[in-house]
mmCIF file of C-alpha atoms in Angstrom:
data_model
loop_
_atom_site.group_PDB
_atom_site.id
_atom_site.type_symbol
_atom_site.label_atom_id
_atom_site.label_comp_id
_atom_site.label_asym_id
_atom_site.label_seq_id
_atom_site.Cartn_x
_atom_site.Cartn_y
_atom_site.Cartn_z
ATOM 1 C CA MET A 1 0.000 0.000 0.000
ATOM 2 C CA GLN A 2 1.022 3.567 -0.541
ATOM 3 C CA ASP A 3 0.226 6.629 1.516
ATOM 4 C CA ILE A 4 -1.890 8.542 -1.010
ATOM 5 C CA THR A 5 -4.300 11.366 -0.222
ATOM 6 C CA LYS A 6 -6.735 12.593 -2.868
ATOM 7 C CA HIS A 7 -9.125 15.495 -2.334
ATOM 8 C CA ILE A 8 -12.682 16.378 -3.216
ATOM 9 C CA ASN A 9 -14.114 19.867 -3.007
ATOM 10 C CA TYR A 10 -17.625 20.565 -1.792
ATOM 11 C CA LYS A 11 -18.890 24.106 -1.335
ATOM 12 C CA GLY A 12 -15.360 25.488 -1.188
ATOM 13 C CA ILE A 13 -14.093 22.981 1.390
ATOM 14 C CA ASP A 14 -11.445 20.399 0.515
ATOM 15 C CA TYR A 15 -12.037 16.963 1.994
ATOM 16 C CA PRO A 16 -9.188 14.433 2.045
ATOM 17 C CA LEU A 17 -9.760 10.891 0.775
ATOM 18 C CA VAL A 18 -7.431 8.248 2.219
ATOM 19 C CA PHE A 19 -7.596 4.502 1.598
ATOM 20 C CA ASN A 20 -5.319 2.666 4.026
ATOM 21 C CA LEU A 21 -5.361 -0.314 6.391
ATOM 22 C CA ASN A 22 -7.551 1.517 8.902
ATOM 23 C CA VAL A 23 -10.213 2.095 6.237
ATOM 24 C CA ILE A 24 -9.931 -1.480 4.951
ATOM 25 C CA GLU A 25 -10.422 -2.771 8.496
ATOM 26 C CA LYS A 26 -13.648 -0.761 8.928
ATOM 27 C CA ILE A 27 -14.925 -1.953 5.533
ATOM 28 C CA GLN A 28 -14.080 -5.587 6.372
ATOM 29 C CA GLU A 29 -15.894 -5.311 9.701
ATOM 30 C CA LYS A 30 -19.048 -4.094 7.957
ATOM 31 C CA TYR A 31 -18.970 -5.925 4.588
ATOM 32 C CA GLY A 32 -16.720 -8.947 5.133
ATOM 33 C CA SER A 33 -14.081 -7.908 2.596
ATOM 34 C CA TYR A 34 -13.084 -4.829 0.713
ATOM 35 C CA GLU A 35 -13.431 -6.791 -2.558
ATOM 36 C CA LYS A 36 -17.126 -7.313 -1.790
ATOM 37 C CA TRP A 37 -17.466 -3.627 -0.884
ATOM 38 C CA GLY A 38 -15.739 -2.725 -4.161
ATOM 39 C CA GLU A 39 -18.236 -4.790 -6.150
ATOM 40 C CA MET A 40 -21.096 -3.094 -4.319
ATOM 41 C CA THR A 41 -19.779 0.390 -5.023
ATOM 42 C CA GLU A 42 -18.537 0.082 -8.606
ATOM 43 C CA GLY A 43 -21.952 -0.582 -10.112
ATOM 44 C CA LYS A 44 -20.784 -2.949 -12.882
ATOM 45 C CA GLU A 45 -22.998 -5.925 -12.059
ATOM 46 C CA SER A 46 -25.869 -3.947 -10.576
ATOM 47 C CA GLU A 47 -26.633 -0.419 -9.450
ATOM 48 C CA VAL A 48 -24.300 1.225 -6.968
ATOM 49 C CA ASN A 49 -25.159 0.379 -3.362
ATOM 50 C CA ILE A 50 -25.543 3.901 -1.969
ATOM 51 C CA SER A 51 -25.233 2.815 1.663
ATOM 52 C CA ALA A 52 -21.934 1.024 0.972
ATOM 53 C CA LEU A 53 -20.668 3.991 -1.051
ATOM 54 C CA LYS A 54 -21.551 6.484 1.689
ATOM 55 C CA PHE A 55 -19.969 4.283 4.365
ATOM 56 C CA GLY A 56 -16.702 3.889 2.465
ATOM 57 C CA ILE A 57 -16.428 7.563 1.574
ATOM 58 C CA THR A 58 -17.187 8.581 5.160
ATOM 59 C CA GLU A 59 -14.434 6.288 6.444
ATOM 60 C CA MET A 60 -11.985 7.555 3.799
ATOM 61 C CA ILE A 61 -12.681 11.226 4.537
ATOM 62 C CA ASN A 62 -12.630 10.779 8.308
ATOM 63 C CA GLU A 63 -9.323 8.884 8.103
ATOM 64 C CA GLY A 64 -7.911 11.776 6.072
ATOM 65 C CA ILE A 65 -9.206 14.286 8.617
ATOM 66 C CA ASP A 66 -7.749 12.208 11.464
ATOM 67 C CA ILE A 67 -4.334 12.177 9.757
ATOM 68 C CA GLU A 68 -4.508 15.946 9.170
ATOM 69 C CA ASN A 69 -5.535 16.511 12.795
ATOM 70 C CA GLU A 70 -2.351 14.814 14.033
ATOM 71 C CA THR A 71 -0.314 17.854 12.987
ATOM 72 C CA ALA A 72 -2.884 20.650 12.612
ATOM 73 C CA GLU A 73 -3.247 23.354 15.233
ATOM 74 C CA THR A 74 -6.951 23.678 14.472
ATOM 75 C CA LYS A 75 -8.671 20.305 14.546
ATOM 76 C CA ARG A 76 -11.395 19.488 12.034
ATOM 77 C CA GLU A 77 -14.589 17.727 12.998
ATOM 78 C CA PHE A 78 -15.327 14.321 11.477
ATOM 79 C CA ILE A 79 -18.197 14.189 9.004
ATOM 80 C CA THR A 80 -21.304 12.010 9.057
ATOM 81 C CA GLU A 81 -22.747 9.691 6.429
ATOM 82 C CA LYS A 82 -25.602 12.163 6.050
ATOM 83 C CA GLN A 83 -23.111 14.903 5.134
ATOM 84 C CA VAL A 84 -21.425 12.513 2.698
ATOM 85 C CA GLY A 85 -24.814 11.934 1.087
ATOM 86 C CA ARG A 86 -25.042 15.670 0.410
ATOM 87 C CA ILE A 87 -21.524 15.696 -1.028
ATOM 88 C CA ILE A 88 -22.335 12.772 -3.340
ATOM 89 C CA THR A 89 -25.582 14.445 -4.405
ATOM 90 C CA GLU A 90 -23.713 17.628 -5.361
ATOM 91 C CA ILE A 91 -20.719 15.978 -7.034
ATOM 92 C CA GLY A 92 -22.663 13.109 -8.608
ATOM 93 C CA ILE A 93 -22.560 9.359 -8.032
ATOM 94 C CA SER A 94 -20.479 8.644 -11.157
ATOM 95 C CA LYS A 95 -17.855 11.291 -10.426
ATOM 96 C CA MET A 96 -17.656 10.319 -6.774
ATOM 97 C CA THR A 97 -17.373 6.615 -7.595
ATOM 98 C CA GLU A 98 -14.566 7.390 -10.045
ATOM 99 C CA LYS A 99 -12.704 9.423 -7.405
ATOM 100 C CA VAL A 100 -13.075 6.629 -4.829
ATOM 101 C CA GLN A 101 -11.875 3.998 -7.320
ATOM 102 C CA GLU A 102 -8.924 6.204 -8.308
ATOM 103 C CA THR A 103 -7.979 6.610 -4.637
ATOM 104 C CA VAL A 104 -8.246 2.867 -3.949
ATOM 105 C CA ILE A 105 -6.269 1.900 -7.068
ATOM 106 C CA ASP A 106 -3.514 4.473 -6.490
ATOM 107 C CA SER A 107 -3.232 3.485 -2.813
ATOM 108 C CA THR A 108 -2.982 -0.243 -3.504
ATOM 109 C CA LYS A 109 -0.498 -0.133 -6.402
ATOM 110 C CA LYS A 110 2.548 -2.218 -5.721
ATOM 111 C CA ASP A 111 5.910 -0.523 -5.729
ATOM 112 C CA ASN A 112 8.112 -1.747 -8.576
#
């Protein structure tokens, strides 16, 4: 895994997206495996599972905020799944799914 942080912007606020072992652990606890979660959120076999998408994005953003908070003087509040739903609504499911997939792929590339 690589330490990659992507960002999304919603109403002038940048939100970090991080996909690391902490996020994978949360996804595994809820969905059994991150492969299963990936299938649910990519929408290739069926429509995107909105609940799974919101959960994963919430975990990715909150992990990014937690990492930022380690060194920031002003701490940011974590966001809720309800807030993530508003972000997805504004940005669009397709765009958001692409950004999540890009973050996951870039974070899990093997070093050569």
